[in-house]
Short mmCIF file of C-alpha atoms in Angstrom, two decimals:
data_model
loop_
_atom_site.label_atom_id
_atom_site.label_comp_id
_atom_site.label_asym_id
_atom_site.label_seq_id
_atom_site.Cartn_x
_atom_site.Cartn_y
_atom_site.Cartn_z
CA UNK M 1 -49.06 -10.39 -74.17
CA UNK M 2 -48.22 -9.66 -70.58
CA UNK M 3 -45.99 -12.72 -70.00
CA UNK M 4 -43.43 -11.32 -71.91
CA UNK M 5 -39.80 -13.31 -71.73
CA UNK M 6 -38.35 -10.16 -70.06
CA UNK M 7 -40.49 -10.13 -67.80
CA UNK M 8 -40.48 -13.76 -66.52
CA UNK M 9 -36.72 -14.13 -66.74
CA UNK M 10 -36.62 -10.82 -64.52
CA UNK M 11 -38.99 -12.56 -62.20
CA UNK M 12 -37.94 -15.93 -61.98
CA UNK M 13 -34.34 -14.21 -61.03
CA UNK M 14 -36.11 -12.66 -58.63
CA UNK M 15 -38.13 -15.76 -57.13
CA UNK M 16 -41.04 -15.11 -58.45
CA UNK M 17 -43.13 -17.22 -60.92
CA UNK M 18 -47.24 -16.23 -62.42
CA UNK M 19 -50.13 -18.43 -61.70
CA UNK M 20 -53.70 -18.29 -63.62
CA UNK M 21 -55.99 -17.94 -60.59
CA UNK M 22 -59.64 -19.23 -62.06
CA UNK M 23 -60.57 -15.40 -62.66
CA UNK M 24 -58.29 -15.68 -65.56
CA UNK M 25 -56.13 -13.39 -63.93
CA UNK M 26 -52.20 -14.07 -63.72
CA UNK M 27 -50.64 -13.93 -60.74
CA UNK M 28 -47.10 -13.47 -59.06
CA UNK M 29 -46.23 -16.17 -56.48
CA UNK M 30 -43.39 -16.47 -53.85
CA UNK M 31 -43.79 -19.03 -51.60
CA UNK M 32 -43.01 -19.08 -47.75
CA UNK M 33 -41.60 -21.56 -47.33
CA UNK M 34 -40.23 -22.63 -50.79
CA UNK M 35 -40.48 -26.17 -51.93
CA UNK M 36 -36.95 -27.38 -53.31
CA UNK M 37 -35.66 -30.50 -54.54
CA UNK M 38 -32.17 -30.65 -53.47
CA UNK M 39 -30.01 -32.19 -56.30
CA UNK M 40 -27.71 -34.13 -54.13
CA UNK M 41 -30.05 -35.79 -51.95
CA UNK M 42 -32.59 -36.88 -54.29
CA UNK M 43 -34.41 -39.83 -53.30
CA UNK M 44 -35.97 -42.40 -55.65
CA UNK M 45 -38.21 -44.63 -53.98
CA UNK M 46 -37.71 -48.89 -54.30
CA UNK M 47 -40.53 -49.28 -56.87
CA UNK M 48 -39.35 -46.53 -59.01
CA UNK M 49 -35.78 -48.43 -59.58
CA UNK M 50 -37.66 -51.08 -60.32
CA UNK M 51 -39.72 -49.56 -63.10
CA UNK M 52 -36.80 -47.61 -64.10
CA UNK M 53 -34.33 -51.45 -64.88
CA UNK M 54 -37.25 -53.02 -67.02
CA UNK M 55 -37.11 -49.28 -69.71
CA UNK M 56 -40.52 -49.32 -70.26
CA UNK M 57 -40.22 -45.40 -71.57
CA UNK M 58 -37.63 -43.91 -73.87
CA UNK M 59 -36.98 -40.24 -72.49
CA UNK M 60 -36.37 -37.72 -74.58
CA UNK M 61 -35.60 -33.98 -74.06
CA UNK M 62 -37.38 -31.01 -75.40
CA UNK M 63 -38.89 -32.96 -78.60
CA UNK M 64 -42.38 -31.75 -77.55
CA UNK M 65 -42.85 -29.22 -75.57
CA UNK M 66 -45.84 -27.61 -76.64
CA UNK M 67 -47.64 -30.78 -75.67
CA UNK M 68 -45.97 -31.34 -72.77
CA UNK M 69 -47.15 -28.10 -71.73
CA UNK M 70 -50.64 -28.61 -72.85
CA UNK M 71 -51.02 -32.48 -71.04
CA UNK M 72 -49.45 -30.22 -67.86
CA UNK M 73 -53.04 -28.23 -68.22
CA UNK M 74 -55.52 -30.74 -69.41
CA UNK M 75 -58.20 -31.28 -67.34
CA UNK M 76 -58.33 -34.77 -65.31
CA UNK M 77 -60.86 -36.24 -62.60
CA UNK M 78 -60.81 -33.93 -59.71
CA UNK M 79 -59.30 -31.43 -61.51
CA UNK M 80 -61.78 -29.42 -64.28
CA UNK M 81 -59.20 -26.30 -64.42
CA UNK M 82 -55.71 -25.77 -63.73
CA UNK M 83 -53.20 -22.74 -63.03
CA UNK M 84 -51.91 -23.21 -66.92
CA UNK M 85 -54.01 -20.55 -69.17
CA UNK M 86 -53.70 -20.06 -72.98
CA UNK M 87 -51.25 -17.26 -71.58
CA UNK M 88 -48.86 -19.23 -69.70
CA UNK M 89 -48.92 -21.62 -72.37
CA UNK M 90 -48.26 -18.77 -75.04
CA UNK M 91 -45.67 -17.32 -72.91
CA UNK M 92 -43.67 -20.86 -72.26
CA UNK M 93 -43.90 -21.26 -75.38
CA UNK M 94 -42.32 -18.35 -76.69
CA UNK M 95 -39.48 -18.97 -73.60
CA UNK M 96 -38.81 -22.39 -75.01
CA UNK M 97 -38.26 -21.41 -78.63
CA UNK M 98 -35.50 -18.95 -77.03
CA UNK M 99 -33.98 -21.31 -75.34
CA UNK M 100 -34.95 -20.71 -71.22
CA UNK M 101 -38.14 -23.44 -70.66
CA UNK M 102 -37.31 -26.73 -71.57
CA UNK M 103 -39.34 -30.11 -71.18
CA UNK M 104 -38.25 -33.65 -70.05
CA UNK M 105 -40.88 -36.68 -71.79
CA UNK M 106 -41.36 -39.75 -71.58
CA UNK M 107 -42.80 -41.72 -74.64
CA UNK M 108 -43.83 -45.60 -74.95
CA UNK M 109 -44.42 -47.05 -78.60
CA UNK M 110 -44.30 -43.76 -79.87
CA UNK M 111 -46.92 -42.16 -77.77
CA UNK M 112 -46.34 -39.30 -75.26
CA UNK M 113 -47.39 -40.34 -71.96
CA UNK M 114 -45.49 -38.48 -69.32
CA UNK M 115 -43.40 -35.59 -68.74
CA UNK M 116 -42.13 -32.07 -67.16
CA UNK M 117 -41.66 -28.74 -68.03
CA UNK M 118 -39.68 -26.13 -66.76
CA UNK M 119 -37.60 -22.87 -66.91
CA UNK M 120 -33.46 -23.10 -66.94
CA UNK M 121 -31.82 -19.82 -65.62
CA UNK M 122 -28.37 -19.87 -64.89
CA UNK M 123 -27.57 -23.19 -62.20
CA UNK M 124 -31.17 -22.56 -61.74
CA UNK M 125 -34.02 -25.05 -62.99
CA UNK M 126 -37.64 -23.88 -61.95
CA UNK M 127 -39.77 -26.72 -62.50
CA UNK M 128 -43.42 -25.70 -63.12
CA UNK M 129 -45.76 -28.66 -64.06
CA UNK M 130 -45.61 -32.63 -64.81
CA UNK M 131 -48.29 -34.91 -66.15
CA UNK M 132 -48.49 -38.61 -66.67
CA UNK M 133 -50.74 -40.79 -68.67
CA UNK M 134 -49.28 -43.89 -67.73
CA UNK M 135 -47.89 -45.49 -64.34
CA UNK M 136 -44.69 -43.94 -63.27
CA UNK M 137 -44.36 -41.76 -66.69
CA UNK M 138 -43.66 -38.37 -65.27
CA UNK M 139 -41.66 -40.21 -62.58
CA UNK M 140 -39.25 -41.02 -64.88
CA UNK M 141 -38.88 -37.88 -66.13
CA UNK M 142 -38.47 -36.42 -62.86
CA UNK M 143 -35.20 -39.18 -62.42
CA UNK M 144 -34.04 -38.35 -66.17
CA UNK M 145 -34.47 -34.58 -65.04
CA UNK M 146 -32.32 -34.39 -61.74
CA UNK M 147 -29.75 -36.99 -63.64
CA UNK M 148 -29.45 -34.61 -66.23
CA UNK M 149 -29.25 -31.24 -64.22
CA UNK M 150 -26.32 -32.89 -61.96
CA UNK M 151 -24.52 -33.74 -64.96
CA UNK M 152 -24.69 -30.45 -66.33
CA UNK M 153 -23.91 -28.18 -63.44
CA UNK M 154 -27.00 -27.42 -61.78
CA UNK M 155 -27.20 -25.80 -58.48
CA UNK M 156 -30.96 -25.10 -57.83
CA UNK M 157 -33.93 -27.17 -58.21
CA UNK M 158 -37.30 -25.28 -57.44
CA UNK M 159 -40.49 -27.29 -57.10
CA UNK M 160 -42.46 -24.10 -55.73
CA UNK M 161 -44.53 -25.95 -53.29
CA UNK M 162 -44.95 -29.22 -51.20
CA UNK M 163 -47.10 -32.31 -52.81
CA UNK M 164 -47.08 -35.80 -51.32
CA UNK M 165 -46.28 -36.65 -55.25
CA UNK M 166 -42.74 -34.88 -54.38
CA UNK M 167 -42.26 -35.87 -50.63
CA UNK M 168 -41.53 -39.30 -52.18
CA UNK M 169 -38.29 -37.90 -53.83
CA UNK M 170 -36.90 -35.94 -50.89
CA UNK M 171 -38.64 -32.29 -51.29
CA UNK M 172 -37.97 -30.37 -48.58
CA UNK M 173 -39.11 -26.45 -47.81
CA UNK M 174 -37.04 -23.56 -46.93
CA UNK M 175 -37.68 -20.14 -45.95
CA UNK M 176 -37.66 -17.42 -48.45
CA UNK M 177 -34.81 -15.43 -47.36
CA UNK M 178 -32.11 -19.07 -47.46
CA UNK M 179 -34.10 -19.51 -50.94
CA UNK M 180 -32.98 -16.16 -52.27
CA UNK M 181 -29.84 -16.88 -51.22
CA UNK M 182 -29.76 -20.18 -52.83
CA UNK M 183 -30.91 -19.13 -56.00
CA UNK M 184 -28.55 -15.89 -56.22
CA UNK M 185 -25.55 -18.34 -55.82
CA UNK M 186 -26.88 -20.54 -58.48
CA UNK M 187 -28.09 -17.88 -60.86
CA UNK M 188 -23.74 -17.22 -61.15
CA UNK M 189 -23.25 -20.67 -62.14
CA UNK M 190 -22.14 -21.62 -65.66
CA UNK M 191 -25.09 -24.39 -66.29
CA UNK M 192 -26.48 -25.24 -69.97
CA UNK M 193 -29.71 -27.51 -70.19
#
């Protein structure tokens, strides 16, 4: 395996983070400008409180991240292939059972049908992919996420790039050179997922 947890901790330290191109080939990304979500001016939009009073989902935290993972790279309408590969999924995998990717879910009647998935690194939390079956699913998730990296000394949320799916929340971009900075401070921080 070439995804080896080494070799993406060493990486996502660094800034970078693979992509499956549709050659099959993995490769290394570093945006410019990098797509964060800041932590303390997260904005959830009207409808979302809404949704979020009536608990339609129960949330739960890293019960099922395999499929989390594997909804994240399912193929939808407009969308026959994704950057998620057997590899990545392998390698996430692997990262999860040591304790560095983690997933957020979102369940209703005891069904998955929403959720994220990401990698923890010091103050850092790199999120990678979300999917949502249902209405406002991985929405949630997103809320239950930033709720629960706030509470537990986060510094650095990384959504890697710009989608009008994130502009809702408050995403902004940076250059590279204020991300490394960002993420070198928050890499010293003392955060647990």
């Amino acid at each position: 395996m070439r995804l080896r947890p080494e070799i993406l901790l060493s990486a996502y330290s660094q800034g970078w983070f693979p992509m499956a191109h549709e050659d099959g080939e993995i490769y290394w990304h570093e945006p410019d400008p990098r797509a964060i979500l800041p932590l303390d001016a997260f904005h959830m939009p009207r409808s979302l409180r809404r949704a979020l009073r009536r608990q339609l989902f129960e949330v739960r935290r890293d019960t099922a991240f395999t499929a989390v993972i594997r909804a994240c790279a399912a193929p939808r309408p407009g969308r026959e292939t994704t950057w998620i590969n057997d590899e990545i999924i392998e390698a996430y995998h692997l990262l999860h059972r040591l304790g560095y990717a983690h997933s957020v879910e979102t369940w209703r009647d005891g069904r998955l049908v929403g959720g994220l998935y990401g990698v923890a690194l010091g103050g850092l939390f790199a999120g990678e992919s979300m999917f949502s079956v249902e209405t406002d699913a991985s929405k949630v998730a997103l809320v239950h996420l930033v709720q629960h990296l706030r509470a537990n000394g986060f510094q650095l949320l990384d959504v890697q790039y710009t989608t009008a799916h994130l502009l809702r929340f408050g995403v902004i971009e940076i250059p590279a050179w204020v991300y490394q900075k960002r993420l070198a401070e928050a890499l010293k921080a003392p955060a647990k997922f």
